Amino acid sequence: MLALVASSAAGREAAEQHNQENGETDESKNRVEDNDYIRTVVVTSSEHTYFMQMPVCLICGSIGKDSEGTMVACATCAQNYHTYCVGLHDKLNSTVVKRGWRCLDCTVCEGCGDGRD
């Protein structure tokens, strides 16, 4: 059984209430932009075959779609992350893909081996 909950609706309602309380009735402040990403939570069994085969972002826990669904895997631990969630969305290039990328948990100083920086 699947349950879908649109979490962005609550955020829009809170913003509209804030604007009304502060006397801000400008229509442009209340409209949803075309490029806004509406997040949806899907509740399902963790043993469902579709979700067992899909890479899920370790930060936001979603699969995403289109440009938000671009994933990068850590070269050390193989965990998947959205490029947007780890700040690589605009920086992903062939060098990063070729040499590999490490998540913050796996990043260490190549000189001293310290991972606390």
Backbone as ProteinMPNN parsed JSONL, in Angstrom:
{"seq_chain_A": "MLALVASSAAGREAAEQHNQENGETDESKNRVEDNDYIRTVVVTSSEHTYFMQMPVCLICGSIGKDSEGTMVACATCAQNYHTYCVGLHDKLNSTVVKRGWRCLDCTVCEGCGDGRD", "coords_chain_A": {"N_chain_A": [[0.841, -1.181, 0.0], [0.561, 2.213, -0.839], [1.193, 5.522, 0.249], [0.757, 8.881, -0.413], [2.074, 12.038, 0.316], [1.992, 15.408, 0.009], [4.402, 17.499, 0.879], [5.072, 20.111, 0.381], [2.807, 21.653, 0.235], [2.012, 22.378, 2.807], [4.054, 24.123, 3.453], [3.624, 26.199, 1.606], [1.117, 27.089, 2.502], [1.793, 28.057, 5.043], [3.483, 30.171, 4.314], [1.683, 31.803, 2.926], [-0.073, 32.457, 5.016], [1.681, 33.889, 6.66], [2.236, 36.091, 4.989], [-0.315, 37.252, 4.859], [-0.729, 37.958, 7.542], [1.194, 39.912, 7.858], [0.34, 41.853, 6.182], [1.06, 41.685, 3.553], [0.062, 41.473, 0.435], [0.799, 41.127, -2.13], [0.488, 39.653, -5.209], [2.494, 38.278, -6.547], [4.123, 37.272, -4.554], [2.73, 35.186, -3.49], [2.382, 33.266, -5.449], [3.223, 30.143, -6.972], [6.342, 29.367, -8.191], [7.407, 28.359, -11.468], [9.667, 26.78, -11.473], [9.798, 25.639, -8.977], [10.331, 22.881, -6.871], [8.299, 20.299, -6.085], [8.128, 18.443, -3.302], [7.511, 15.075, -2.514], [6.406, 12.588, -0.351], [6.765, 9.147, -0.243], [5.396, 6.362, 1.098], [6.194, 3.1, 1.646], [6.745, -0.457, 1.48], [9.907, -1.543, 2.622], [10.932, -3.678, 1.378], [10.041, -3.787, -1.185], [10.467, -4.541, -4.577], [11.03, -2.592, -6.557], [12.003, -0.342, -5.14], [14.199, -1.471, -3.949], [15.964, -1.722, -6.018], [16.498, 0.831, -6.896], [18.645, 3.691, -6.683], [18.88, 5.513, -3.719], [18.969, 8.69, -2.295], [21.179, 9.414, 0.312], [21.035, 11.642, 1.924], [18.544, 13.136, 1.545], [16.75, 11.099, 1.178], [15.242, 10.459, -1.065], [14.331, 9.547, -4.464], [14.106, 11.243, -6.649], [13.749, 13.137, -9.751], [14.261, 13.953, -13.215], [16.468, 16.713, -13.546], [16.874, 16.99, -10.822], [17.19, 14.428, -10.037], [19.738, 13.556, -10.571], [22.359, 11.538, -9.705], [25.23, 10.849, -7.64], [27.751, 8.601, -6.768], [29.62, 7.709, -3.901], [33.058, 7.131, -4.134], [34.36, 5.584, -2.295], [32.637, 4.454, -0.212], [30.364, 3.831, -1.637], [27.8, 4.882, -1.28], [24.835, 6.575, -2.338], [24.095, 9.856, -3.53], [22.191, 12.801, -4.22], [23.316, 15.084, -6.641], [22.603, 17.679, -6.201], [22.048, 17.742, -3.437], [24.563, 17.474, -2.265], [25.946, 19.645, -3.15], [27.12, 19.534, -5.689], [25.794, 20.028, -7.99], [26.118, 22.078, -9.946], [28.775, 21.745, -10.398], [29.527, 19.281, -11.324], [31.509, 17.454, -13.448], [33.448, 15.992, -16.17], [35.923, 15.317, -15.053], [35.427, 14.896, -12.319], [33.733, 12.715, -12.532], [35.448, 10.861, -13.745], [37.691, 10.618, -11.944], [36.439, 10.047, -9.591], [34.396, 10.59, -6.664], [34.253, 11.575, -3.26], [32.3, 11.195, -0.35], [31.475, 13.29, 2.53], [31.91, 11.769, 4.832], [33.844, 9.982, 4.033], [35.952, 11.482, 3.11], [39.304, 12.283, 3.39], [42.397, 13.768, 4.475], [44.932, 13.713, 2.155], [47.574, 14.014, 2.752], [48.103, 13.761, 5.6], [46.213, 11.94, 6.418], [44.113, 12.523, 8.075], [40.704, 12.796, 8.896], [39.173, 14.801, 9.959], [39.063, 17.45, 9.108]], "CA_chain_A": [[0.0, 0.0, 0.0], [1.33, 3.44, -0.941], [0.547, 6.745, 0.71], [1.466, 10.046, -0.912], [1.826, 13.251, 1.084], [2.71, 16.546, -0.563], [4.883, 18.294, 2.003], [5.239, 21.508, 0.021], [1.543, 22.361, 0.422], [2.039, 22.967, 4.144], [4.981, 25.254, 3.391], [2.952, 27.296, 0.904], [0.074, 27.614, 3.377], [2.446, 28.841, 6.09], [3.96, 31.408, 3.697], [0.513, 32.632, 2.655], [-0.556, 32.966, 6.296], [2.651, 34.899, 7.081], [2.027, 37.273, 4.165], [-1.577, 37.871, 5.252], [-0.545, 38.556, 8.863], [2.057, 41.079, 7.718], [-0.269, 42.771, 5.239], [1.665, 41.531, 2.235], [-0.919, 40.825, -0.437], [1.32, 41.117, -3.488], [0.173, 38.361, -5.818], [3.721, 37.588, -6.953], [4.707, 36.597, -3.395], [1.929, 34.012, -3.159], [2.305, 32.286, -6.524], [4.242, 29.102, -7.019], [7.194, 29.52, -9.362], [7.441, 27.199, -12.353], [10.817, 25.934, -11.195], [9.734, 25.079, -7.626], [10.297, 21.423, -6.854], [7.335, 19.846, -5.095], [8.599, 17.2, -2.695], [6.458, 14.132, -2.178], [6.864, 11.464, 0.448], [6.127, 7.89, -0.606], [5.564, 5.367, 2.149], [6.029, 1.781, 1.056], [7.529, -1.509, 2.119], [11.333, -1.469, 2.294], [11.283, -4.87, 0.617], [9.454, -3.687, -2.513], [11.562, -4.75, -5.53], [11.362, -1.35, -7.253], [12.833, 0.5, -4.287], [15.457, -2.157, -3.66], [16.829, -1.573, -7.183], [16.735, 2.241, -7.184], [19.531, 4.39, -5.751], [18.173, 6.483, -2.89], [19.887, 9.672, -1.731], [21.37, 9.218, 1.74], [20.72, 12.881, 2.632], [17.117, 13.482, 1.541], [15.963, 9.873, 1.182], [14.342, 10.328, -2.207], [14.905, 9.136, -5.739], [14.16, 12.423, -7.493], [13.509, 12.933, -11.172], [14.845, 14.964, -14.094], [17.78, 17.189, -13.097], [16.993, 16.759, -9.385], [17.472, 13.02, -9.821], [21.117, 13.229, -10.906], [22.997, 10.949, -8.526], [26.654, 10.569, -7.645], [28.069, 7.596, -5.752], [30.919, 7.874, -3.262], [34.017, 6.154, -4.657], [34.857, 4.753, -1.203], [31.6, 3.679, 0.48], [29.342, 3.532, -2.643], [26.496, 5.46, -0.962], [24.349, 7.463, -3.39], [23.664, 11.189, -3.138], [21.834, 13.708, -5.302], [24.346, 16.106, -6.819], [22.066, 18.896, -5.595], [22.133, 17.635, -1.976], [25.956, 17.597, -1.822], [26.538, 20.849, -3.721], [27.841, 19.256, -6.933], [24.861, 20.165, -9.105], [26.71, 22.917, -10.989], [30.206, 21.46, -10.491], [29.771, 17.93, -11.83], [32.134, 17.461, -14.77], [34.059, 14.712, -16.537], [37.026, 15.022, -14.137], [34.842, 14.316, -11.106], [33.228, 11.39, -12.894], [36.592, 9.991, -14.041], [38.522, 10.392, -10.765], [35.608, 9.618, -8.472], [34.022, 11.603, -5.682], [34.117, 11.017, -1.913], [31.366, 11.901, 0.529], [32.14, 13.906, 3.681], [32.337, 10.736, 5.778], [34.998, 9.258, 3.486], [36.998, 12.408, 2.71], [40.444, 12.377, 4.309], [43.551, 14.506, 3.979], [45.857, 12.772, 1.524], [48.903, 14.199, 3.331], [48.228, 13.214, 6.956], [45.221, 10.889, 6.638], [43.126, 12.974, 9.053], [39.392, 13.018, 8.3], [38.4, 15.76, 10.754], [39.049, 18.798, 8.524]], "C_chain_A": [[0.881, 1.238, 0.0], [0.514, 4.605, -0.419], [1.379, 7.92, 0.24], [1.078, 11.269, -0.107], [2.639, 14.371, 0.465], [3.121, 17.477, 0.56], [5.013, 19.767, 1.665], [3.954, 22.306, 0.209], [1.508, 23.04, 1.782], [2.949, 24.181, 4.168], [4.359, 26.449, 2.693], [1.883, 27.92, 1.777], [0.672, 28.479, 4.475], [2.94, 30.174, 5.535], [2.8, 32.351, 3.406], [-0.035, 33.242, 3.936], [0.368, 34.069, 6.797], [2.441, 36.194, 6.305], [0.747, 37.998, 4.545], [-1.444, 38.572, 6.597], [0.27, 39.838, 8.783], [1.533, 42.075, 6.691], [0.324, 42.706, 3.841], [0.695, 40.762, 1.344], [-0.457, 40.815, -1.888], [1.15, 39.724, -4.078], [1.426, 37.582, -6.201], [4.374, 36.856, -5.786], [3.979, 35.302, -3.064], [1.909, 32.95, -4.251], [3.469, 31.299, -6.446], [5.032, 29.284, -8.306], [7.186, 28.23, -10.183], [8.575, 26.247, -12.02], [10.835, 25.404, -9.761], [9.602, 23.569, -7.717], [9.369, 20.99, -5.739], [7.786, 18.493, -4.578], [7.407, 16.353, -2.278], [7.06, 12.977, -1.407], [6.078, 10.235, 0.029], [6.437, 6.885, 0.487], [5.249, 4.01, 1.545], [6.845, 0.77, 1.841], [8.989, -1.386, 1.689], [11.778, -2.662, 1.47], [10.668, -4.879, -0.781], [10.584, -3.712, -3.542], [11.969, -3.473, -6.265], [12.319, -0.509, -6.423], [14.148, -0.166, -3.908], [16.448, -1.994, -4.812], [17.193, -0.125, -7.474], [17.733, 2.839, -6.202], [18.744, 5.472, -5.017], [19.207, 7.402, -2.253], [19.964, 9.497, -0.219], [20.998, 10.462, 2.538], [19.218, 13.129, 2.7], [16.209, 12.261, 1.499], [15.028, 9.701, 0.008], [15.098, 9.908, -3.461], [15.075, 10.355, -6.639], [13.837, 12.097, -8.931], [14.074, 14.118, -11.931], [16.201, 15.411, -13.552], [17.967, 17.005, -11.598], [17.352, 15.314, -9.076], [18.893, 12.609, -10.172], [21.834, 12.761, -9.653], [24.494, 10.801, -8.744], [26.907, 9.584, -6.511], [29.457, 7.872, -5.199], [31.843, 6.761, -3.76], [34.519, 5.213, -3.574], [33.774, 3.861, -0.606], [30.435, 3.28, -0.429], [27.938, 3.997, -2.26], [26.126, 6.462, -2.049], [23.843, 8.771, -2.808], [23.196, 11.927, -4.382], [22.958, 14.731, -5.421], [23.898, 17.418, -6.185], [22.241, 18.886, -4.075], [23.556, 17.817, -1.456], [26.677, 18.776, -2.47], [27.348, 20.621, -4.985], [27.0, 19.523, -8.171], [25.462, 20.97, -10.263], [28.174, 22.576, -11.246], [30.528, 20.085, -11.068], [30.319, 18.007, -13.253], [32.818, 16.127, -15.021], [35.218, 14.339, -15.615], [36.513, 14.374, -12.864], [34.352, 12.903, -11.394], [34.384, 10.408, -13.096], [37.388, 9.635, -12.782], [37.731, 9.867, -9.578], [35.378, 10.756, -7.498], [33.869, 10.916, -4.345], [33.153, 11.866, -1.103], [32.135, 12.465, 1.726], [32.619, 12.884, 4.698], [33.612, 10.039, 5.323], [36.153, 10.171, 3.081], [38.067, 12.482, 3.787], [41.538, 13.191, 3.649], [44.537, 13.498, 3.391], [47.266, 12.903, 2.07], [49.058, 13.504, 4.67], [47.233, 12.101, 7.251], [44.142, 11.26, 7.635], [41.804, 13.281, 8.351], [38.575, 14.059, 9.021], [38.347, 17.154, 10.169], [37.817, 19.015, 7.708]], "O_chain_A": [[1.848, 1.308, 0.758], [-0.699, 4.67, -0.617], [2.588, 7.952, 0.471], [-0.105, 11.514, 0.13], [3.865, 14.28, 0.406], [2.281, 18.17, 1.133], [5.06, 20.6, 2.571], [4.011, 23.529, 0.331], [1.022, 24.166, 1.897], [2.644, 25.169, 4.836], [4.538, 27.586, 3.129], [1.743, 29.143, 1.803], [0.117, 29.527, 4.805], [2.83, 31.2, 6.206], [2.913, 33.559, 3.613], [-0.421, 34.411, 3.95], [-0.107, 35.082, 7.309], [2.464, 37.278, 6.889], [0.716, 39.229, 4.555], [-1.984, 39.662, 6.78], [0.05, 40.758, 9.571], [2.22, 43.043, 6.365], [0.096, 43.605, 3.032], [0.53, 39.55, 1.487], [-1.248, 40.522, -2.784], [1.615, 38.737, -3.508], [1.417, 36.351, -6.182], [5.116, 35.901, -6.011], [4.548, 34.416, -2.426], [1.46, 31.831, -4.002], [4.541, 31.602, -5.922], [4.452, 29.349, -9.39], [6.982, 27.142, -9.643], [8.467, 25.043, -12.253], [11.814, 24.77, -9.367], [8.85, 23.047, -8.541], [9.622, 21.282, -4.57], [7.821, 17.513, -5.322], [6.418, 16.865, -1.753], [8.11, 12.451, -1.778], [4.85, 10.28, -0.045], [7.6, 6.592, 0.765], [4.166, 3.799, 0.998], [7.56, 1.134, 2.774], [9.271, -1.151, 0.515], [12.88, -2.663, 0.92], [10.766, -5.881, -1.488], [11.562, -2.979, -3.397], [13.15, -3.293, -6.565], [13.327, -0.019, -6.934], [15.114, 0.522, -3.578], [17.655, -2.116, -4.602], [18.125, 0.121, -8.24], [17.682, 2.532, -5.011], [18.025, 6.254, -5.64], [20.214, 6.931, -1.726], [18.936, 9.437, 0.455], [20.674, 10.352, 3.72], [18.671, 13.313, 3.788], [15.011, 12.379, 1.76], [14.109, 8.884, 0.067], [16.328, 9.916, -3.506], [16.092, 10.479, -7.321], [13.67, 10.933, -9.296], [14.334, 15.169, -11.347], [17.003, 14.573, -13.141], [19.101, 16.877, -11.135], [17.776, 15.009, -7.961], [19.227, 11.428, -10.08], [21.911, 13.486, -8.661], [24.966, 10.649, -9.871], [26.343, 9.717, -5.425], [30.368, 8.228, -5.946], [31.456, 5.593, -3.801], [35.051, 4.147, -3.887], [33.96, 2.649, -0.499], [29.6, 2.469, -0.029], [26.967, 3.542, -2.865], [26.998, 7.121, -2.616], [23.241, 8.797, -1.734], [23.728, 11.716, -5.472], [23.49, 15.192, -4.411], [24.725, 18.183, -5.688], [22.552, 19.922, -3.488], [23.744, 18.266, -0.325], [27.897, 18.893, -2.349], [28.192, 21.451, -5.322], [27.45, 19.271, -9.288], [25.33, 20.584, -11.424], [28.757, 23.066, -12.213], [31.699, 19.766, -11.278], [29.675, 18.554, -14.149], [32.771, 15.232, -14.177], [35.474, 13.152, -15.412], [37.101, 13.406, -12.379], [34.541, 11.999, -10.579], [34.306, 9.257, -12.667], [37.725, 8.469, -12.578], [38.31, 9.298, -8.653], [36.089, 11.76, -7.515], [33.4, 9.779, -4.291], [33.184, 13.095, -1.162], [33.311, 12.153, 1.912], [33.632, 13.105, 5.362], [34.38, 9.555, 6.154], [37.229, 9.68, 2.741], [37.766, 12.716, 4.957], [41.602, 13.294, 2.424], [44.927, 12.542, 4.061], [48.083, 12.002, 1.879], [50.01, 12.751, 4.879], [47.392, 11.385, 8.239], [43.332, 10.412, 8.011], [41.792, 13.954, 7.32], [37.386, 14.203, 8.734], [37.625, 17.994, 10.706], [37.634, 20.092, 7.141]]}, "name": "protein", "num_of_chains": 1, "seq": "MLALVASSAAGREAAEQHNQENGETDESKNRVEDNDYIRTVVVTSSEHTYFMQMPVCLICGSIGKDSEGTMVACATCAQNYHTYCVGLHDKLNSTVVKRGWRCLDCTVCEGCGDGRD"}
